[in-house]
Amino acid sequence: MNVLKHPSFFRPANHSSSAPPLTNSSPPTSRPSSSNGVERAARPLNKLSLSGFRRSSPSPSVAMNIIPTTLVQDGSYLELLNLKLSEAVSKALAQPTGPAAPNEQLYGKRPIPAGRGYALGGFIASELKATQDSPHLRRAIIRTLHRPLSVLLTNLSAHLVPLLSSPAFQHAPPPSVQSPNLNSSQSHAIAIATFVGELLETFDEFELGTDMDVRGDGLKLIREGLVSLINRVVGPMIGTIRNQLMPLLEALERPNSHGSKAVPGPKGLPAYHPSIVALQAIMPVYTKAITRFTTSAASQTTLATFLISIVWRGMVALAYRPYVPASPPTSPGLVPVALKKSRGVTPPLTPPPARFNIKLPPSRPPSPTHIIPATAAADARALFDLLSLLPRPMGTNESTRLAREVVDDAFEGLQALPDLLDAVHAIPAKIDSQERLDHVARELEILATKVPLLIALPVVLQAHTNATSTVVVSSLIGLSEAQYRKECLSGFGRAEECAITVARRVQDVLFQNPNVYPLYSASNALTDRALNDGLLCVRVDSMQAYQTATIEGLERNKQEVI
């Protein structure tokens, strides 16, 4: 019994009796738990050590809240972020895999695929959102963005400069019906601009680079560099299309007397101006190309400038087109005299078959197709429809909303021009009734106020009321036609600057002629509109320069009259 109760022979000889070996395995069930007090004390120590190890491991939710604050203090988080950003920039500029299209490969390289700018911007956005509204951490992340984004800007510039200086980009023809696709140099340049535009959407979302950048913490210089890359690509490519459209729009000022080619069709088919016919063929191609060029918000200003310039040039050409009254169509051929004689009361003798065959043609000739040259109003409506196909600036962003409003105002003026042209050209040469005269004046006042002032004036002055001749605006203010167009009709802004001075001079001249009451009333309404709406917001120096030139011209006219 004593031997079984104290089994000392089970213990190793080299261990002390007070410190039995600790094992992770549980003791046998046959051994009583109260047989050794030391073993009972060893088990709680083993359990405490394991439980203490488990408690020291933090939960994932606590780690997400502690890591940003701790890493900002010791700098390890920013170092890791810098490495990740550098890796993301390298992946964004890496060559894509897979086959390339024939017109996209340049020196064995492919353009940057679409969507990589969104991927890089999404990574930056995720890090900025993780700051949990901590301004210090946000500022530290923005400072960390400087180096990788500067490297990105340098690499993009190095890729873009050879493309912009190559003859394939500088002297490339605009897209046409025969070749609507871009060449490889243009495709690579547009890919870089698209990538930058995608990245700048993240800048706009978090307002990066829009601050005053007093302490140098912002990304203003990097943002300006990225925007410059887009403008260097989009500006020349849109300028090439603009140079192709301007001659067509300037040609609209010549009267459409001959029309275009006669094609079989119903009678009364209007023949548009040759410029309108050319625009109908090329405008869908230009629309697709410009839509591809101006996908970014940074290119919306260039798009707005382009649209305003072509709309203004078209309005000037149509407003100053000389009015040519439409000639009535030629009457159909008269009935042959022989047929008229055959309708007598006494029928003649039956002629021989040969004579009968000579008198009657073998088949009735087709009726001629009467193609009427389109009026200036019809061409204006067609031009509005064609230019409406082009994309307009995005109105969703705060930075592009003003550009969209200006473009919409320009298109509204072009849309209202055809109604004014129809109303002026419909005025009869003689108006005997005062009631009819007042009605014409009110109609012109309503329609003319929807069009820019210096566009409405030449249209209103085309009305031949009471046998008066057409008045030229430039002759009324004492300037030559070329000087007047250069000083006053260079664009919407300059036209608004000169509107009041020109309109008042026109009023003074028309007021002296009692036979042009509708013209005077319409021009008076235009001047009142400009004064009440505050359209004349100009610098004093530019207005004084124009007024001085106008006064000198008026004095020259007075001396010539004397």
Coordinates of C-alpha atoms in Angstrom, one line a residue:
M1 CA 0.0 0.0 0.0
N2 CA 2.8 2.4 0.8
V3 CA 4.6 1.6 -2.4
L4 CA 1.5 2.3 -4.5
K5 CA 0.7 5.4 -2.6
H6 CA 4.1 6.9 -3.1
P7 CA 5.3 5.7 -6.5
S8 CA 8.8 7.3 -6.5
F9 CA 10.1 4.9 -9.0
F10 CA 7.9 6.5 -11.7
R11 CA 9.8 9.7 -11.4
P12 CA 13.0 10.4 -13.4
A13 CA 16.2 10.3 -11.3
N14 CA 17.6 13.5 -12.7
H15 CA 14.6 15.7 -11.7
S16 CA 13.7 17.0 -8.4
S17 CA 10.7 15.7 -6.7
S18 CA 9.2 19.1 -6.3
A19 CA 9.2 20.1 -10.0
P20 CA 7.5 17.5 -12.2
P21 CA 7.8 18.0 -16.0
L22 CA 5.0 20.0 -17.5
T23 CA 3.2 18.5 -20.5
N24 CA 0.4 19.7 -22.6
S25 CA -1.3 16.3 -22.5
S26 CA -4.0 15.7 -19.9
P27 CA -3.3 13.1 -17.1
P28 CA -4.8 9.7 -17.3
T29 CA -8.3 9.4 -16.0
S30 CA -7.4 6.6 -13.7
R31 CA -5.0 8.8 -11.7
P32 CA -6.8 10.6 -9.0
S33 CA -6.7 14.4 -9.2
S34 CA -5.9 14.7 -5.4
S35 CA -2.9 12.4 -5.5
N36 CA -0.4 15.2 -5.9
G37 CA -0.7 18.8 -4.8
V38 CA 2.1 19.9 -7.1
E39 CA 0.3 18.7 -10.2
R40 CA -2.8 20.5 -9.2
A41 CA -0.8 23.7 -8.9
A42 CA 0.9 23.1 -12.3
R43 CA -2.4 22.9 -14.3
P44 CA -3.6 26.4 -13.3
L45 CA -0.3 27.9 -14.3
N46 CA -0.5 26.3 -17.7
K47 CA -4.1 27.5 -18.2
L48 CA -3.3 31.0 -17.2
S49 CA -0.4 31.2 -19.7
L50 CA -2.6 30.1 -22.6
S51 CA -5.5 32.3 -21.7
G52 CA -3.2 35.3 -21.3
F53 CA -1.7 34.7 -24.7
R54 CA -5.2 34.6 -26.3
R55 CA -6.3 37.8 -24.5
S56 CA -3.3 39.8 -25.7
S57 CA -4.3 39.4 -29.4
P58 CA -6.4 42.5 -30.4
S59 CA -9.6 42.3 -32.4
P60 CA -9.6 43.4 -36.0
S61 CA -12.0 46.3 -35.3
V62 CA -9.5 47.7 -32.7
A63 CA -6.6 47.3 -35.1
M64 CA -8.3 49.4 -37.8
N65 CA -8.8 52.2 -35.4
I66 CA -5.3 52.1 -33.9
I67 CA -3.1 51.6 -36.9
P68 CA -3.6 55.0 -38.6
T69 CA -2.9 57.0 -35.4
T70 CA 0.1 54.8 -34.4
L71 CA 1.7 54.7 -38.0
V72 CA 1.3 58.5 -38.4
Q73 CA 3.3 59.0 -35.3
D74 CA 6.2 56.6 -36.2
G75 CA 6.0 57.1 -40.0
S76 CA 5.7 53.5 -41.0
Y77 CA 2.3 53.9 -42.5
L78 CA 3.4 56.7 -44.7
E79 CA 6.4 54.7 -45.9
L80 CA 4.2 51.8 -46.8
L81 CA 1.7 54.1 -48.5
N82 CA 4.5 55.6 -50.6
L83 CA 5.6 52.1 -51.7
K84 CA 2.1 51.2 -52.6
L85 CA 1.6 54.4 -54.6
S86 CA 4.8 53.9 -56.5
E87 CA 3.7 50.4 -57.3
A88 CA 0.3 51.6 -58.5
V89 CA 1.9 54.3 -60.7
S90 CA 4.2 51.7 -62.3
K91 CA 1.2 49.4 -63.0
A92 CA -0.8 52.3 -64.5
L93 CA 2.0 53.0 -67.0
A94 CA 2.8 49.3 -67.8
Q95 CA 2.3 48.0 -71.3
P96 CA -0.9 46.0 -71.7
T97 CA -0.9 42.4 -72.8
G98 CA -2.7 41.0 -75.8
P99 CA -2.8 41.8 -79.5
A100 CA -3.0 45.5 -80.6
A101 CA -5.0 47.0 -83.4
P102 CA -3.0 48.0 -86.5
N103 CA -3.7 51.7 -86.1
E104 CA -2.8 51.8 -82.4
Q105 CA 0.6 50.2 -82.2
L106 CA 3.5 52.7 -82.3
Y107 CA 7.1 51.6 -82.1
G108 CA 6.0 48.3 -80.7
K109 CA 4.0 49.9 -77.9
R110 CA 0.3 50.1 -77.2
P111 CA -1.6 53.1 -75.8
I112 CA -2.7 53.2 -72.2
P113 CA -6.0 51.2 -71.9
A114 CA -9.0 53.0 -70.6
G115 CA -9.9 52.6 -67.0
R116 CA -6.4 52.7 -65.5
G117 CA -6.8 56.3 -64.4
Y118 CA -9.9 55.2 -62.5
A119 CA -8.0 52.4 -60.8
L120 CA -5.2 54.7 -59.6
G121 CA -7.7 57.3 -58.5
G122 CA -9.7 54.7 -56.7
F123 CA -6.7 53.6 -54.7
I124 CA -6.0 57.2 -53.7
A125 CA -9.6 57.7 -52.8
S126 CA -9.7 54.6 -50.5
E127 CA -6.7 55.9 -48.6
L128 CA -8.2 59.4 -48.2
K129 CA -11.5 57.9 -47.0
A130 CA -9.7 55.8 -44.4
T131 CA -8.5 59.0 -42.6
Q132 CA -11.8 59.1 -40.7
D133 CA -12.0 62.9 -40.9
S134 CA -8.6 63.4 -39.4
P135 CA -7.1 66.6 -40.9
H136 CA -3.6 65.8 -39.7
L137 CA -3.6 62.4 -41.3
R138 CA -5.2 63.7 -44.5
R139 CA -2.5 66.4 -44.8
A140 CA 0.2 63.8 -44.3
I141 CA -1.3 61.5 -47.0
I142 CA -1.5 64.5 -49.4
R143 CA 2.2 65.2 -48.7
T144 CA 3.0 61.5 -49.4
L145 CA 1.2 61.8 -52.8
H146 CA 3.6 64.4 -54.0
R147 CA 6.5 62.2 -54.9
P148 CA 4.7 59.3 -56.8
L149 CA 2.4 61.8 -58.6
S150 CA 5.4 63.9 -59.6
V151 CA 7.0 60.8 -61.0
L152 CA 3.8 60.0 -62.9
L153 CA 3.6 63.6 -64.3
T154 CA 7.2 63.4 -65.4
N155 CA 6.7 60.0 -67.1
L156 CA 3.6 61.1 -68.9
S157 CA 5.3 64.3 -70.2
A158 CA 8.2 62.2 -71.4
H159 CA 5.8 60.0 -73.3
L160 CA 3.7 62.9 -74.7
V161 CA 6.4 65.3 -75.9
P162 CA 7.6 63.0 -78.8
L163 CA 4.1 62.4 -79.9
L164 CA 3.2 66.1 -80.0
S165 CA 6.3 67.0 -81.9
S166 CA 5.9 64.3 -84.5
P167 CA 4.7 65.2 -88.0
A168 CA 2.1 62.5 -87.7
F169 CA 0.4 64.5 -85.0
Q170 CA 1.1 68.1 -86.1
H171 CA 0.2 67.7 -89.7
A172 CA -2.5 65.0 -89.4
P173 CA -5.6 65.7 -91.4
P174 CA -8.9 65.9 -89.5
P175 CA -11.2 62.9 -89.5
S176 CA -13.2 62.5 -92.7
V177 CA -15.8 60.2 -94.2
Q178 CA -13.0 58.3 -96.0
S179 CA -10.7 58.0 -93.0
P180 CA -12.6 58.5 -89.7
N181 CA -10.1 56.8 -87.5
L182 CA -7.1 58.4 -85.8
N183 CA -3.5 57.5 -86.6
S184 CA -1.2 55.8 -84.1
S185 CA 0.3 59.0 -82.7
Q186 CA -3.1 60.6 -82.2
S187 CA -4.4 57.4 -80.5
H188 CA -1.5 57.3 -78.0
A189 CA -1.9 61.0 -77.2
I190 CA -5.6 60.7 -76.7
A191 CA -5.0 57.7 -74.4
I192 CA -2.7 59.7 -72.2
A193 CA -5.3 62.5 -72.1
T194 CA -8.0 60.1 -71.2
F195 CA -5.9 58.5 -68.4
V196 CA -5.2 61.9 -67.0
G197 CA -8.9 62.9 -67.2
E198 CA -9.9 59.8 -65.3
L199 CA -7.3 60.5 -62.5
L200 CA -8.5 64.1 -62.3
E201 CA -12.0 62.9 -61.4
T202 CA -10.6 61.8 -58.0
F203 CA -8.9 65.2 -57.7
D204 CA -12.3 66.8 -58.2
E205 CA -14.1 64.5 -55.8
F206 CA -11.8 65.3 -52.9
E207 CA -11.0 68.9 -54.1
L208 CA -7.3 68.1 -54.4
G209 CA -5.2 71.0 -55.8
T210 CA -8.0 73.5 -55.6
D211 CA -6.8 75.3 -52.4
M212 CA -4.6 78.3 -52.2
D213 CA -1.6 76.0 -51.4
V214 CA -0.1 78.5 -49.0
R215 CA 1.9 75.9 -46.9
G216 CA 2.7 73.8 -49.9
D217 CA 0.6 70.8 -48.7
G218 CA -1.7 70.8 -51.6
L219 CA -1.4 69.3 -55.1
K220 CA -2.0 72.5 -57.0
L221 CA 1.1 72.3 -59.2
I222 CA 0.5 68.6 -60.0
R223 CA -3.1 69.3 -60.9
E224 CA -2.1 72.2 -63.2
G225 CA 0.5 70.0 -64.9
L226 CA -2.1 67.2 -65.5
V227 CA -4.6 69.7 -66.9
S228 CA -1.9 71.1 -69.1
L229 CA -1.3 67.7 -70.6
I230 CA -5.0 67.4 -71.6
N231 CA -5.0 70.9 -73.1
R232 CA -1.9 70.2 -75.1
V233 CA -3.6 67.2 -76.7
V234 CA -7.2 68.2 -77.0
G235 CA -6.5 71.8 -78.1
P236 CA -4.6 71.1 -81.4
M237 CA -7.0 68.3 -82.4
I238 CA -10.1 70.4 -81.9
G239 CA -8.3 73.3 -83.6
T240 CA -7.8 71.2 -86.7
I241 CA -11.6 70.5 -86.9
R242 CA -12.3 74.2 -86.3
N243 CA -10.1 75.2 -89.2
Q244 CA -12.1 72.9 -91.4
L245 CA -15.4 74.2 -90.3
M246 CA -14.7 77.9 -90.5
P247 CA -14.5 78.2 -94.3
L248 CA -17.8 76.3 -94.7
L249 CA -19.4 78.7 -92.2
E250 CA -18.0 81.8 -93.8
A251 CA -19.3 80.6 -97.1
L252 CA -22.9 80.8 -95.8
E253 CA -22.7 84.5 -96.2
R254 CA -22.9 84.1 -100.0
P255 CA -26.4 83.9 -101.3
N256 CA -27.7 80.5 -102.3
S257 CA -28.7 81.4 -105.8
H258 CA -27.8 78.3 -107.7
G259 CA -28.4 75.7 -105.0
S260 CA -26.8 72.3 -105.0
K261 CA -27.1 69.4 -107.5
A262 CA -30.5 68.6 -108.8
V263 CA -31.8 65.3 -107.7
P264 CA -35.0 63.6 -108.7
G265 CA -37.7 64.2 -106.2
P266 CA -41.0 66.0 -105.5
K267 CA -41.7 69.5 -106.6
G268 CA -40.7 72.3 -104.4
L269 CA -37.7 70.5 -102.9
P270 CA -35.5 73.1 -101.2
A271 CA -31.8 73.0 -102.1
Y272 CA -29.6 73.9 -99.1
H273 CA -26.5 75.9 -99.4
P274 CA -23.5 73.9 -100.5
S275 CA -21.9 74.5 -97.1
I276 CA -24.9 72.9 -95.4
V277 CA -24.7 69.9 -97.8
A278 CA -21.0 69.5 -96.9
L279 CA -21.7 69.7 -93.2
Q280 CA -24.4 67.1 -93.5
A281 CA -21.9 64.6 -94.7
I282 CA -19.0 65.4 -92.3
M283 CA -20.7 66.4 -89.1
P284 CA -21.4 62.8 -87.8
V285 CA -17.7 62.0 -88.1
Y286 CA -16.7 65.2 -86.3
T287 CA -19.3 64.5 -83.6
K288 CA -17.8 61.1 -82.9
A289 CA -14.2 62.4 -82.8
I290 CA -15.0 65.4 -80.6
T291 CA -16.9 63.2 -78.2
R292 CA -13.8 61.0 -77.8
F293 CA -11.5 64.1 -77.4
T294 CA -13.5 65.8 -74.6
T295 CA -14.4 63.0 -72.1
S296 CA -12.6 64.8 -69.2
A297 CA -13.9 67.7 -67.2
A298 CA -10.7 69.6 -67.9
S299 CA -11.4 69.6 -71.6
Q300 CA -14.8 71.2 -71.3
T301 CA -13.5 74.7 -71.5
T302 CA -11.8 74.0 -74.8
L303 CA -15.0 72.4 -76.0
A304 CA -17.1 75.4 -75.0
T305 CA -14.7 77.8 -76.7
F306 CA -14.9 75.7 -79.9
L307 CA -18.7 75.6 -79.9
I308 CA -19.1 79.3 -79.2
S309 CA -16.8 80.3 -82.0
I310 CA -18.5 78.2 -84.7
V311 CA -22.0 79.2 -83.6
W312 CA -21.0 82.8 -83.6
R313 CA -19.4 82.6 -87.1
G314 CA -22.5 80.9 -88.5
M315 CA -24.8 83.5 -87.0
V316 CA -22.7 86.4 -88.5
A317 CA -22.6 84.8 -91.9
L318 CA -26.4 84.2 -92.0
A319 CA -27.3 87.6 -90.6
Y320 CA -25.1 89.4 -93.2
R321 CA -26.2 87.3 -96.1
P322 CA -27.7 89.6 -98.8
Y323 CA -31.4 89.0 -99.2
V324 CA -32.4 87.6 -102.6
P325 CA -36.1 87.3 -103.2
A326 CA -37.1 83.8 -104.3
S327 CA -38.1 83.7 -108.0
P328 CA -41.3 81.9 -108.8
P329 CA -40.9 78.5 -110.5
T330 CA -41.2 78.4 -114.2
S331 CA -44.6 77.6 -115.6
P332 CA -45.2 74.2 -117.3
G333 CA -44.9 74.0 -121.0
L334 CA -47.9 75.3 -123.1
V335 CA -50.2 72.9 -124.8
P336 CA -49.1 72.4 -128.5
V337 CA -50.9 74.6 -131.0
A338 CA -51.8 71.6 -133.1
L339 CA -53.6 70.0 -130.2
K340 CA -55.5 73.2 -129.5
K341 CA -56.7 73.4 -133.2
S342 CA -57.8 69.7 -133.0
R343 CA -60.4 70.7 -130.3
G344 CA -62.5 72.6 -132.8
V345 CA -66.2 72.0 -133.5
T346 CA -65.7 70.4 -136.9
P347 CA -63.3 67.6 -136.7
P348 CA -60.8 67.5 -139.6
L349 CA -60.2 64.5 -141.8
T350 CA -58.3 61.6 -140.4
P351 CA -54.6 62.2 -140.9
P352 CA -52.3 59.5 -142.2
P353 CA -50.6 57.3 -139.6
A354 CA -47.2 58.7 -140.3
R355 CA -48.4 62.3 -139.6
F356 CA -50.1 61.2 -136.5
N357 CA -47.0 59.5 -135.1
I358 CA -45.0 62.7 -135.7
K359 CA -47.4 64.9 -133.8
L360 CA -47.7 62.7 -130.7
P361 CA -44.4 62.0 -128.9
P362 CA -43.7 58.3 -128.2
S363 CA -43.8 58.8 -124.4
R364 CA -44.7 61.6 -122.1
P365 CA -41.6 63.4 -120.8
P366 CA -41.1 63.4 -117.0
S367 CA -42.2 66.5 -115.2
P368 CA -39.2 68.6 -114.3
T369 CA -38.1 68.7 -110.7
H370 CA -38.3 72.2 -109.3
I371 CA -35.5 72.7 -106.8
I372 CA -35.9 76.0 -105.0
P373 CA -32.7 77.5 -103.3
A374 CA -33.1 77.4 -99.6
T375 CA -33.6 80.7 -97.8
A376 CA -31.3 82.0 -95.1
A377 CA -33.9 81.0 -92.5
A378 CA -33.9 77.4 -93.9
D379 CA -30.2 77.3 -93.9
A380 CA -30.1 78.6 -90.3
R381 CA -32.5 75.9 -89.1
A382 CA -30.4 73.2 -90.8
L383 CA -27.2 74.7 -89.3
F384 CA -28.8 74.6 -85.8
D385 CA -29.7 70.9 -86.3
L386 CA -26.3 70.0 -87.5
L387 CA -24.4 71.9 -84.7
S388 CA -26.7 70.4 -82.1
L389 CA -25.2 67.0 -82.9
L390 CA -21.9 68.1 -81.3
P391 CA -21.4 67.3 -77.6
R392 CA -21.8 70.1 -75.2
P393 CA -20.0 70.8 -71.9
M394 CA -21.2 68.7 -68.9
G395 CA -23.5 70.7 -66.6
T396 CA -23.2 68.3 -63.6
N397 CA -20.0 69.6 -62.2
E398 CA -19.7 73.0 -60.6
S399 CA -16.5 73.8 -62.6
T400 CA -18.2 73.1 -66.0
R401 CA -21.7 74.5 -65.3
L402 CA -20.8 78.0 -66.4
A403 CA -19.4 76.7 -69.7
R404 CA -22.6 74.8 -70.3
E405 CA -24.7 77.9 -69.6
V406 CA -22.7 80.0 -72.0
V407 CA -22.9 77.4 -74.8
D408 CA -26.7 77.0 -74.2
D409 CA -27.2 80.8 -74.6
A410 CA -25.3 80.8 -77.9
F411 CA -27.4 77.9 -79.2
E412 CA -30.6 79.7 -78.1
G413 CA -29.6 82.7 -80.2
L414 CA -28.9 80.5 -83.2
Q415 CA -32.3 78.8 -82.8
A416 CA -34.2 82.1 -82.6
L417 CA -32.5 83.5 -85.7
P418 CA -34.6 81.7 -88.4
D419 CA -37.8 83.1 -87.0
L420 CA -36.5 86.6 -87.2
L421 CA -35.2 86.1 -90.8
D422 CA -38.6 84.8 -91.9
A423 CA -40.4 87.7 -90.2
V424 CA -38.2 90.3 -91.8
H425 CA -38.3 88.8 -95.3
A426 CA -42.1 88.5 -95.1
I427 CA -42.6 92.3 -94.6
P428 CA -44.2 93.8 -97.7
A429 CA -42.5 96.7 -99.5
K430 CA -45.5 99.0 -99.0
I431 CA -47.4 99.3 -95.7
D432 CA -50.3 101.7 -95.9
S433 CA -52.1 101.0 -92.7
Q434 CA -50.8 102.3 -89.4
E435 CA -52.3 99.3 -87.6
R436 CA -50.4 96.9 -89.8
L437 CA -47.3 98.9 -89.3
D438 CA -47.6 98.7 -85.5
H439 CA -48.2 95.0 -85.7
V440 CA -45.0 94.5 -87.8
A441 CA -43.1 96.6 -85.3
R442 CA -44.3 94.6 -82.3
E443 CA -43.5 91.3 -84.0
L444 CA -40.0 92.4 -84.8
E445 CA -39.4 93.6 -81.3
I446 CA -40.4 90.2 -79.8
L447 CA -38.3 88.2 -82.2
A448 CA -35.2 90.5 -82.2
T449 CA -34.8 90.4 -78.4
K450 CA -34.1 86.7 -78.6
V451 CA -31.0 87.2 -80.8
P452 CA -27.7 89.0 -79.9
L453 CA -28.0 92.7 -80.6
L454 CA -25.4 93.0 -83.3
I455 CA -26.8 89.9 -85.0
A456 CA -30.4 91.2 -85.0
L457 CA -29.5 94.7 -86.3
P458 CA -28.4 93.7 -89.8
V459 CA -31.3 91.4 -90.1
V460 CA -33.8 94.0 -89.1
L461 CA -32.2 96.5 -91.5
Q462 CA -32.9 94.2 -94.4
A463 CA -36.6 95.0 -94.3
H464 CA -37.7 97.0 -97.4
T465 CA -40.4 99.1 -95.8
N466 CA -42.0 101.8 -97.9
A467 CA -39.4 101.4 -100.7
T468 CA -36.5 102.2 -98.5
S469 CA -33.1 100.7 -99.4
T470 CA -31.2 98.3 -97.1
V471 CA -29.0 100.1 -94.6
V472 CA -25.6 98.8 -93.7
V473 CA -24.6 98.9 -90.0
S474 CA -20.9 99.8 -90.6
S475 CA -21.8 102.8 -92.8
L476 CA -24.1 104.2 -90.0
I477 CA -21.3 104.3 -87.4
G478 CA -18.6 105.6 -89.7
L479 CA -16.4 102.5 -90.0
S480 CA -15.5 100.4 -92.9
E481 CA -17.0 96.9 -93.2
A482 CA -13.7 95.2 -92.5
Q483 CA -12.9 97.4 -89.5
Y484 CA -16.4 97.0 -88.1
R485 CA -16.2 93.3 -88.2
K486 CA -12.7 93.2 -86.7
E487 CA -13.6 95.6 -83.9
C488 CA -17.1 94.5 -83.1
L489 CA -17.9 91.1 -84.5
S490 CA -14.9 89.1 -83.4
G491 CA -17.0 87.1 -80.8
F492 CA -19.9 87.2 -78.4
G493 CA -18.0 89.1 -75.7
R494 CA -16.8 91.8 -78.0
A495 CA -20.2 92.2 -79.6
E496 CA -21.8 92.8 -76.2
E497 CA -19.1 95.4 -75.4
C498 CA -19.9 97.4 -78.6
A499 CA -23.7 96.7 -78.6
I500 CA -24.9 99.9 -76.9
T501 CA -22.7 102.3 -78.9
V502 CA -23.7 100.8 -82.2
A503 CA -27.4 100.6 -81.4
R504 CA -27.6 104.2 -80.3
R505 CA -25.9 105.4 -83.4
V506 CA -28.3 103.3 -85.5
Q507 CA -31.2 104.8 -83.6
D508 CA -30.1 108.3 -84.3
V509 CA -29.8 107.7 -88.1
L510 CA -33.1 105.8 -88.3
F511 CA -35.0 108.3 -86.3
Q512 CA -34.3 110.9 -89.0
N513 CA -36.1 108.7 -91.6
P514 CA -39.9 108.6 -90.9
N515 CA -40.4 105.7 -93.4
V516 CA -38.6 103.1 -91.3
Y517 CA -40.7 103.0 -88.2
P518 CA -40.6 99.2 -87.8
L519 CA -36.8 99.2 -88.0
Y520 CA -36.4 102.0 -85.5
S521 CA -38.9 100.4 -83.1
A522 CA -37.1 97.0 -83.3
S523 CA -33.6 98.6 -82.8
N524 CA -35.0 100.6 -79.9
A525 CA -36.3 97.5 -78.2
L526 CA -32.9 95.8 -78.7
T527 CA -31.1 98.8 -77.0
D528 CA -33.6 98.8 -74.1
R529 CA -33.1 95.1 -73.6
A530 CA -29.3 95.5 -73.5
L531 CA -29.6 98.3 -70.9
N532 CA -32.2 96.6 -68.7
D533 CA -30.6 93.2 -68.6
G534 CA -27.1 94.5 -68.0
L535 CA -25.5 92.8 -71.0
L536 CA -22.9 95.5 -71.3
C537 CA -20.3 94.6 -68.6
V538 CA -17.1 95.8 -70.1
R539 CA -13.9 97.4 -69.0
V540 CA -13.7 101.2 -69.2
D541 CA -10.5 101.3 -71.2
S542 CA -11.8 99.0 -74.0
M543 CA -15.1 100.9 -74.2
Q544 CA -13.4 104.2 -74.4
A545 CA -11.1 103.0 -77.1
Y546 CA -14.1 101.9 -79.2
Q547 CA -16.0 105.1 -78.5
T548 CA -13.0 107.1 -79.6
A549 CA -12.8 105.2 -82.8
T550 CA -16.5 105.7 -83.4
I551 CA -16.5 109.4 -82.7
E552 CA -13.6 109.9 -85.1
G553 CA -15.5 108.0 -87.8
L554 CA -18.6 110.1 -87.2
E555 CA -16.5 113.3 -87.4
R556 CA -15.1 112.2 -90.7
N557 CA -18.5 111.6 -92.1
K558 CA -19.7 115.0 -91.0
Q559 CA -16.7 116.6 -92.8
E560 CA -17.5 114.7 -95.9
V561 CA -21.1 115.8 -95.8
I562 CA -20.1 119.4 -95.3

